[in-house]
CSV table of C-alpha atoms in Angstrom, one decimal:
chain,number,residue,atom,x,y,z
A,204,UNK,CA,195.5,-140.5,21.0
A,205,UNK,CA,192.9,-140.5,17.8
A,206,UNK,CA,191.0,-137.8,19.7
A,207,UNK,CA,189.0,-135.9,16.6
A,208,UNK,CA,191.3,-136.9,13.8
A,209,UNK,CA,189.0,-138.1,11.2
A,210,UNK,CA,189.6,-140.8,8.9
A,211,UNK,CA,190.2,-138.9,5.7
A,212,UNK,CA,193.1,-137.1,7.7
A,213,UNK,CA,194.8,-139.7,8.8
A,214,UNK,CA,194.6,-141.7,5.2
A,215,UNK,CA,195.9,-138.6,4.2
A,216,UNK,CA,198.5,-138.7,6.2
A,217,UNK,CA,199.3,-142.2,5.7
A,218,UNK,CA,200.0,-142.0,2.1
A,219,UNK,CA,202.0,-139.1,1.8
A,220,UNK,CA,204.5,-141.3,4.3
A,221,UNK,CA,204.1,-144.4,2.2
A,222,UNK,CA,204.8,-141.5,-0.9
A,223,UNK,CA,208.2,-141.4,0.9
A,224,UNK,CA,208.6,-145.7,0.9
A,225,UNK,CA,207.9,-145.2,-3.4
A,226,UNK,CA,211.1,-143.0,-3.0
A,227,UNK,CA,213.0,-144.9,-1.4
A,228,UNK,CA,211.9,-148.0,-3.4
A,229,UNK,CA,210.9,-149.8,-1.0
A,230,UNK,CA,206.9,-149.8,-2.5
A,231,UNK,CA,206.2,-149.1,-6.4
A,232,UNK,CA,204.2,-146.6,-7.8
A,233,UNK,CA,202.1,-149.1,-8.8
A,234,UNK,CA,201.2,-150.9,-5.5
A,235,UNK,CA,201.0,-147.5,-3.7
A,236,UNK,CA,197.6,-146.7,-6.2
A,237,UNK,CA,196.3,-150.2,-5.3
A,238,UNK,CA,196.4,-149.9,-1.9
A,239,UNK,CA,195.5,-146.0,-1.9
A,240,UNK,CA,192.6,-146.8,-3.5
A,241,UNK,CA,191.9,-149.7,-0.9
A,242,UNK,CA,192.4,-147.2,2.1
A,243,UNK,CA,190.0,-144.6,0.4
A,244,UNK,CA,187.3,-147.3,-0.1
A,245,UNK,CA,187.7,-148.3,3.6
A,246,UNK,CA,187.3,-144.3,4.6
A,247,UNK,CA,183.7,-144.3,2.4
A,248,UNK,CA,182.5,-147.5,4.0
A,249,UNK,CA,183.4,-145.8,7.4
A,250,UNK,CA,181.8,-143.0,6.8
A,251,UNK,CA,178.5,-144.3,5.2
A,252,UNK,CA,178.5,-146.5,8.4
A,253,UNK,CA,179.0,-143.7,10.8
A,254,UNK,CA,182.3,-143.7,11.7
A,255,UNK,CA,184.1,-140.8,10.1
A,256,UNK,CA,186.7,-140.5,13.0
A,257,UNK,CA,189.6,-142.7,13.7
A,258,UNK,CA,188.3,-143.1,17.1
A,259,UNK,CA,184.9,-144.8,15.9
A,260,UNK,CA,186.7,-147.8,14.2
A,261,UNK,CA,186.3,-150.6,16.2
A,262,UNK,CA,186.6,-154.4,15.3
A,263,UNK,CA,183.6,-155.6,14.3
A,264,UNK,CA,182.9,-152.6,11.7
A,265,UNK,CA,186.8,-153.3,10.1
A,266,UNK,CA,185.4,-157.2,10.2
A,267,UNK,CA,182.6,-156.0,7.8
A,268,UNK,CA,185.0,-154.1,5.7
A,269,UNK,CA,187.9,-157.1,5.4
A,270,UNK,CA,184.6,-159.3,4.4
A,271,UNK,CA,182.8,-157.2,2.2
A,272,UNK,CA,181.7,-158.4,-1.5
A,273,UNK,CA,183.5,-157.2,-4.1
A,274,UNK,CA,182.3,-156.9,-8.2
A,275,UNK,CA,184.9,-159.5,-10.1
A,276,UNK,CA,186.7,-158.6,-13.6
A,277,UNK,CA,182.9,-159.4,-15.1
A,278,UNK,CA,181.4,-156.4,-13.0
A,279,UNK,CA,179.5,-159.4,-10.8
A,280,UNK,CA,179.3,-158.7,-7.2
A,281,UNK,CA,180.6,-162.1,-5.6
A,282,UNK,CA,181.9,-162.7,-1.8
A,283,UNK,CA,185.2,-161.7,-1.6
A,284,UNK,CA,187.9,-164.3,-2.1
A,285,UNK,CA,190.3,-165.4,1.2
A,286,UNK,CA,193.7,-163.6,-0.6
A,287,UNK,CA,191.3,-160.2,-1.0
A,288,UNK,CA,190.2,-160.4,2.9
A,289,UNK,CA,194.0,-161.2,3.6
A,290,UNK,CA,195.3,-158.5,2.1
A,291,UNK,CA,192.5,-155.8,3.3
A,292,UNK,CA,193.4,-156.6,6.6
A,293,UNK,CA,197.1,-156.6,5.7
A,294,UNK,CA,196.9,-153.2,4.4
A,295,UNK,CA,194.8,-151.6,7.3
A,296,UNK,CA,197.5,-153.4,9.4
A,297,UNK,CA,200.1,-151.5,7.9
A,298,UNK,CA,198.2,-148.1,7.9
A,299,UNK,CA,197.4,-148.3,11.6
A,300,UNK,CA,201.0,-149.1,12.4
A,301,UNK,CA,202.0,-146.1,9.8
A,302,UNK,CA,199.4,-143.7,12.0
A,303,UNK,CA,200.7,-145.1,15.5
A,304,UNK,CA,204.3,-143.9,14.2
A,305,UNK,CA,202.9,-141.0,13.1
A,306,UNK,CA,201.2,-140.4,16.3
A,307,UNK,CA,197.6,-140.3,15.5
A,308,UNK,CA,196.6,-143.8,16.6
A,309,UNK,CA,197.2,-145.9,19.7
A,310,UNK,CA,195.3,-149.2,18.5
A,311,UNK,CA,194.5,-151.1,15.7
A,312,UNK,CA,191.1,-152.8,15.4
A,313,UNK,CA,192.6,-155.5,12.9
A,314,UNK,CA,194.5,-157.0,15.5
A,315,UNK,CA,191.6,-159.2,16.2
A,316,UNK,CA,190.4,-159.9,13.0
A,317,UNK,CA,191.2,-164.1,12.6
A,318,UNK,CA,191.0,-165.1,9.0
A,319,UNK,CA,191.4,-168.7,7.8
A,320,UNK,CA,195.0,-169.4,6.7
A,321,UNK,CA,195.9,-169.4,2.9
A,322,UNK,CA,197.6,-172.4,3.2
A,323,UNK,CA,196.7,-175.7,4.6
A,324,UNK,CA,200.2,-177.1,6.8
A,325,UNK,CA,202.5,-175.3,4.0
A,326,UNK,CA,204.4,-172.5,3.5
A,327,UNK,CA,202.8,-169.3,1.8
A,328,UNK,CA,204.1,-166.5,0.3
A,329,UNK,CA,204.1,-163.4,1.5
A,330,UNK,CA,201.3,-160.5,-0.2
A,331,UNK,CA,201.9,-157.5,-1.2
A,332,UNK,CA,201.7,-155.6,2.5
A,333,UNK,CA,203.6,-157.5,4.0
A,334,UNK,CA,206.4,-157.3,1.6
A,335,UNK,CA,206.7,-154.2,1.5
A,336,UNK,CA,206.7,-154.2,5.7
A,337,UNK,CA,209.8,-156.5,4.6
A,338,UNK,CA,211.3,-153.9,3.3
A,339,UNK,CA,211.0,-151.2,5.8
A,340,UNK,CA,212.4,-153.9,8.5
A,341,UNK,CA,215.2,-154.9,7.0
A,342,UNK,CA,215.8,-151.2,5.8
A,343,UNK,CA,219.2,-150.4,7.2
A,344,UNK,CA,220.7,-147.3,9.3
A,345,UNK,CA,224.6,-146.3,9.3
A,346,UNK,CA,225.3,-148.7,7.3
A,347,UNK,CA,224.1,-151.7,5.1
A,348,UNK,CA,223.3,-154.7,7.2
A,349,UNK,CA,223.3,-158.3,6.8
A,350,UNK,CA,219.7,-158.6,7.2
A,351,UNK,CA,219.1,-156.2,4.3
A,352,UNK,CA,221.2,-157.9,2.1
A,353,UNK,CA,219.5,-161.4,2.7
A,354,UNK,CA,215.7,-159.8,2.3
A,355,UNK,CA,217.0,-157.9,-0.6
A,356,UNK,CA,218.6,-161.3,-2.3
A,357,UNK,CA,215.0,-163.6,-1.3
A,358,UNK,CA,212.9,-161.3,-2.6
A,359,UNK,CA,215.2,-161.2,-5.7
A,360,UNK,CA,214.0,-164.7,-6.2
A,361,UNK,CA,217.1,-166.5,-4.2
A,362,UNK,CA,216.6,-169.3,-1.6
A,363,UNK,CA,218.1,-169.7,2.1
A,364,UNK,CA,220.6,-172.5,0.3
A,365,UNK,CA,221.8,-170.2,-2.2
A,366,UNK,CA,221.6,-166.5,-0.5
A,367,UNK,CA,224.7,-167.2,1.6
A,368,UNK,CA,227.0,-167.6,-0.9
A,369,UNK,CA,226.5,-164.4,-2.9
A,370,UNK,CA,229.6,-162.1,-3.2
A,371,UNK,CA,230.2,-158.6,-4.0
A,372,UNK,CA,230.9,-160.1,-7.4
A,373,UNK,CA,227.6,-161.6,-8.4
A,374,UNK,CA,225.8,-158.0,-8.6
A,375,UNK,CA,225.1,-156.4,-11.8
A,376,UNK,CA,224.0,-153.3,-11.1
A,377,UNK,CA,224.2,-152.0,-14.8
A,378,UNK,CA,221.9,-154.9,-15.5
A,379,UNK,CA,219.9,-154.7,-12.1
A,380,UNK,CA,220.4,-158.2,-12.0
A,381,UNK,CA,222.1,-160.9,-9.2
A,382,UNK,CA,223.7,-164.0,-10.1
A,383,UNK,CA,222.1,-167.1,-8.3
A,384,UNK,CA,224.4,-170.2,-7.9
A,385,UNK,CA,221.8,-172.7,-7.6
A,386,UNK,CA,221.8,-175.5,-5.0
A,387,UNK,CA,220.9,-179.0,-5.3
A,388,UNK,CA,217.3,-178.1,-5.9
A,389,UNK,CA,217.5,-174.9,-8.1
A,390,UNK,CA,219.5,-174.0,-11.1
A,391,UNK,CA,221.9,-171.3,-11.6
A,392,UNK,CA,220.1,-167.9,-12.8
A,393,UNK,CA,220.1,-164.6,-13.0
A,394,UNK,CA,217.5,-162.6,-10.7
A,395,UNK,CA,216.1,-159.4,-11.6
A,396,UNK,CA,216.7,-156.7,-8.8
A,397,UNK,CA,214.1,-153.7,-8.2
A,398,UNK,CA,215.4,-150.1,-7.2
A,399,UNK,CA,215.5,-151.0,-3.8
A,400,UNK,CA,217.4,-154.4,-3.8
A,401,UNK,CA,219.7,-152.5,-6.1
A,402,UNK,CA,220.6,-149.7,-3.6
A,403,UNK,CA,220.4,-152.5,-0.5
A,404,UNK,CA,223.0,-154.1,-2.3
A,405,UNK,CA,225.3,-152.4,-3.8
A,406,UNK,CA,225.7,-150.8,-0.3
A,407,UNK,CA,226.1,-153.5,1.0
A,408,UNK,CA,228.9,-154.6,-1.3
A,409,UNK,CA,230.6,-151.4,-0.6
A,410,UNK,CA,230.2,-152.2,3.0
A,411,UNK,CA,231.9,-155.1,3.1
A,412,UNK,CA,234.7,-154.9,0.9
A,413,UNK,CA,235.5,-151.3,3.0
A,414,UNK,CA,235.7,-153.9,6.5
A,415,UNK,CA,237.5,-156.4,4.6
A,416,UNK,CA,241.2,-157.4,5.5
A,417,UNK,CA,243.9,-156.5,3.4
A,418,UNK,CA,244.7,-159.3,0.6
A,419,UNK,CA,241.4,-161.3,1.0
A,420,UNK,CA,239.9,-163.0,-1.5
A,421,UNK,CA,237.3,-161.8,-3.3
A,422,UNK,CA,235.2,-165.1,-2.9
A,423,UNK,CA,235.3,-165.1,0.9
A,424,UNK,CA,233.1,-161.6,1.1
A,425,UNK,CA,229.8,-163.0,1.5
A,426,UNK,CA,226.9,-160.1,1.3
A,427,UNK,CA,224.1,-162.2,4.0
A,428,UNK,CA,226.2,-163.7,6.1
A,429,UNK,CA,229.6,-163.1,7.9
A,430,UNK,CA,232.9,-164.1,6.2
A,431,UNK,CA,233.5,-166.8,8.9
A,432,UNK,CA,233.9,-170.5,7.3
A,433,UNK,CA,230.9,-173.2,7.4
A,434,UNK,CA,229.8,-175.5,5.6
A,435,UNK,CA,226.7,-175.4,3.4
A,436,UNK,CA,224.3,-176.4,6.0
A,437,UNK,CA,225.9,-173.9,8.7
A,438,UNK,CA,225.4,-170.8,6.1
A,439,UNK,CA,222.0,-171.8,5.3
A,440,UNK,CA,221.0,-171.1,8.7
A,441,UNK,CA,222.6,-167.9,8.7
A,442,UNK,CA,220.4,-166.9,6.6
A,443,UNK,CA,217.5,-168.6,7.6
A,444,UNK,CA,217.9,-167.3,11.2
A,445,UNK,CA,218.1,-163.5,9.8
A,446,UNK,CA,215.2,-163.9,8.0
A,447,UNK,CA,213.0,-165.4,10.6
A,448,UNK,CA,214.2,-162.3,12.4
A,449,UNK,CA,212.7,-160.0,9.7
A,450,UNK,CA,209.9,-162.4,9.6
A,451,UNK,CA,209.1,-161.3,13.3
A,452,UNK,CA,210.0,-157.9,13.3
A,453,UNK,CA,206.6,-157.5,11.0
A,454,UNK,CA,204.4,-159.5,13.2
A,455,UNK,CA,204.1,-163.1,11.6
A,456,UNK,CA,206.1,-165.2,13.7
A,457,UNK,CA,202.9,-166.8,14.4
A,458,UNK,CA,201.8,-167.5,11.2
A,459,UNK,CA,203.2,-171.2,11.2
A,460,UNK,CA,202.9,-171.1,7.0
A,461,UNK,CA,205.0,-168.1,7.0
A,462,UNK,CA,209.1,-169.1,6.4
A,463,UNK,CA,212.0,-168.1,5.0
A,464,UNK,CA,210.6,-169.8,1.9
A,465,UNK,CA,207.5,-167.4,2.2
A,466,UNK,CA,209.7,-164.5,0.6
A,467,UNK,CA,211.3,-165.9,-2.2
A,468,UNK,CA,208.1,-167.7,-2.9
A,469,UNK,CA,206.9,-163.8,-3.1
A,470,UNK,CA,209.1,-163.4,-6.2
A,471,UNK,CA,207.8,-166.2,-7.7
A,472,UNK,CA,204.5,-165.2,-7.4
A,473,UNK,CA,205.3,-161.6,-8.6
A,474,UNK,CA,206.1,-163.3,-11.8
A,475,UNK,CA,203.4,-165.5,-12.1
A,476,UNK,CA,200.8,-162.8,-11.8
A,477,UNK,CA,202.7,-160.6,-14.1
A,478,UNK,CA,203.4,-163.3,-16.7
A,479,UNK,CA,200.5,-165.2,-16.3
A,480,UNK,CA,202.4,-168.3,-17.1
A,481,UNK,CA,204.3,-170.6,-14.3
A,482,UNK,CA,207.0,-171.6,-16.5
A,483,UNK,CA,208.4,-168.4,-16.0
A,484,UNK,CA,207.7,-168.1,-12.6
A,485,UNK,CA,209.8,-171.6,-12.6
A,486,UNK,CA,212.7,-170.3,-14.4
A,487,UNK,CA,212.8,-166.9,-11.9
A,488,UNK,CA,213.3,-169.3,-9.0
A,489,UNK,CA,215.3,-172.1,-10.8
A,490,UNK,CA,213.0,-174.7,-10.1
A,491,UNK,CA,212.9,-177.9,-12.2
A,492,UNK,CA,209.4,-179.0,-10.8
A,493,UNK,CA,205.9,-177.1,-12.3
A,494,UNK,CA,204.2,-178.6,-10.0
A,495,UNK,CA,206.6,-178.0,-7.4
A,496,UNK,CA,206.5,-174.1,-8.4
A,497,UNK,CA,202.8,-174.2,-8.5
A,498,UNK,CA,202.9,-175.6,-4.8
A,499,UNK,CA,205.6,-173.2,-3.4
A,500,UNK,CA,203.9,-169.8,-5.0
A,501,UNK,CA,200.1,-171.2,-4.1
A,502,UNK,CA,198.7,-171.8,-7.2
A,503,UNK,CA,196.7,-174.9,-8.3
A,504,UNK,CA,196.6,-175.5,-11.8
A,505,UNK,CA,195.1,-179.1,-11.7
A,506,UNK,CA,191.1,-178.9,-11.3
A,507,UNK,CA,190.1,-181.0,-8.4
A,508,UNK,CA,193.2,-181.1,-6.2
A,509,UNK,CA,192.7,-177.2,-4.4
A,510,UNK,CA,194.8,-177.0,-1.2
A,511,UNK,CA,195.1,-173.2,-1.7
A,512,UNK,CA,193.0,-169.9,-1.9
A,513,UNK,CA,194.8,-169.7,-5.3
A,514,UNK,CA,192.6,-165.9,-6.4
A,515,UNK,CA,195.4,-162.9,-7.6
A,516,UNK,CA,197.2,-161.9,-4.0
A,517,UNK,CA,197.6,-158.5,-5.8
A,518,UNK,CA,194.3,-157.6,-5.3
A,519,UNK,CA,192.2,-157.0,-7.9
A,520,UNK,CA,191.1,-153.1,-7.9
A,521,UNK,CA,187.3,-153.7,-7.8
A,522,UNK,CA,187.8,-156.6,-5.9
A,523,UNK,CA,190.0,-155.2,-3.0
């Protein structure tokens, strides 16, 4: 299928569909730059390593791109870190799936590319990639589904346990802003929604007060999971089992660190980098425990006790 296609066409290509994701909101202006900039380093190395068609990439020349040094913040060249090589490959992932939809690829030669996990036996969150391949799986058709809702509301920040029991009535959408109402573990908050969550939810909301019976209450029309009773435990699986689903649908049901808990740990991790500080990161996902935080969003903050790969997921854009 790659035929002659060079490399700079098809990146070409690539971003001007991932240009249509920024409008939809489903990727930021920001993150689209990042990994643009990724995609036209990968098309250089390519290039100066004799491979200027899409049909010369193989696996072992991707390899040396995914594990190629990078120069840190200092300007030093230094081996890049486990999160950079993760989310190389992640990004290359999602080109070559962008280029097999657009019908200039049949393969992928990161498919084969095994990289240590980021997290030792726990649950990671998702990087940047993969997010936004979140985004575009839960994206909804003729109308706004359940499973939009839910990825929309954990990448707000909300948990499984809480997720389920947001209404129609919890969305500011002046404020861009959802109402969490805690659990036993979290506090009550507000999470901040981007332009896509926004739009995911407030057609959603539409949605379901359109299907709803006449004289139902207002508290009954759930946005992640059906209106049918169940008790806390019941709903929570709900939404766990629609976001395993989403989980899937972007390849990393095999990743065992990769859970429900992976996306809102996302948000947290957002924060984090933005913020540099965990306490707010914390007080995003209403979470009493620093440590705990740290632990959920992969960051060690206590010399000595490393568990995680705890370098910027973001990608750093000398680094990446």
């Amino acid at each position: 299928m790659a035929g002659e296609v060079t490399l700079a066409a098809t990146v070409g290509q690539v971003l001007a569909e991932w240009q249509g994701l920024v409008t939809r909101g489903e990727m930021s202006e920001q993150t689209l730059s990042r990994f643009g900039q990724l995609l036209h380093r990968f098309e250089a190395f390519a290039t100066v390593h004799g491979a200027p068609l899409l049909s010369d990439l193989d696996t072992a020349l991707t390899t040396q791109f995914v594990d190629a040094q990078g120069r840190t913040r200092h300007g030093r060249v230094a081996p890049a870190s486990l999160s950079t090589r993760h989310l190389r490959r992640s990004v290359l992932r999602m080109c070559f799936a962008s280029a097999h939809r657009l019908g200039l690829a049949d393969t992928d030669p990161t498919r084969d590319i095994d990289l240590p996990p980021r997290v030792t036996g726990e649950t990671r969150p998702l990087d940047e990639a993969e997010a936004v391949e979140l985004r575009a799986a839960a994206e909804f058709t003729h109308h706004a589904t359940r499973h939009a809702a839910a990825a929309a509301l954990a990448l707000a920040g909300g948990f499984s346990g809480e997720i389920g029991h947001v209404t129609p009535a919890d969305l500011d959408l002046t404020g861009a802003r959802v109402w969490m109402h805690g659990s036993t573990k979290t506090r009550p908050r507000w999470c901040p929604l981007d332009t896509w969550a926004a739009h995911v939810l407030a057609a959603r909301a539409h949605h379901v007060q359109a299907a709803a019976p006449p004289g139902h209450e207002p508290g009954c029309l759930k946005l992640a999971v059906s209106s049918r009773n169940g008790s806390n435990e019941q709903i929570q699986a709900r939404v766990c089992v629609a976001l395993r689903d989403l989980v899937n649908r972007i390849g990393l049901g095999a990743d065992s660190t990769v859970r429900p808990a992976s996306i809102t740990a996302y948000a947290g991790w957002e924060t984090f980098t933005r913020t540099r500080h965990i306490e707010a990161a914390a007080r995003h996902l209403g979470m009493n425990s620093l440590d705990s935080t740290a632990a959920l969003i992969g960051h060690d903050w206590q010399p000595g006790t490393t568990t995680h790969d705890t370098s910027p997921q973001k990608g750093d854009g000398r680094n990446a």
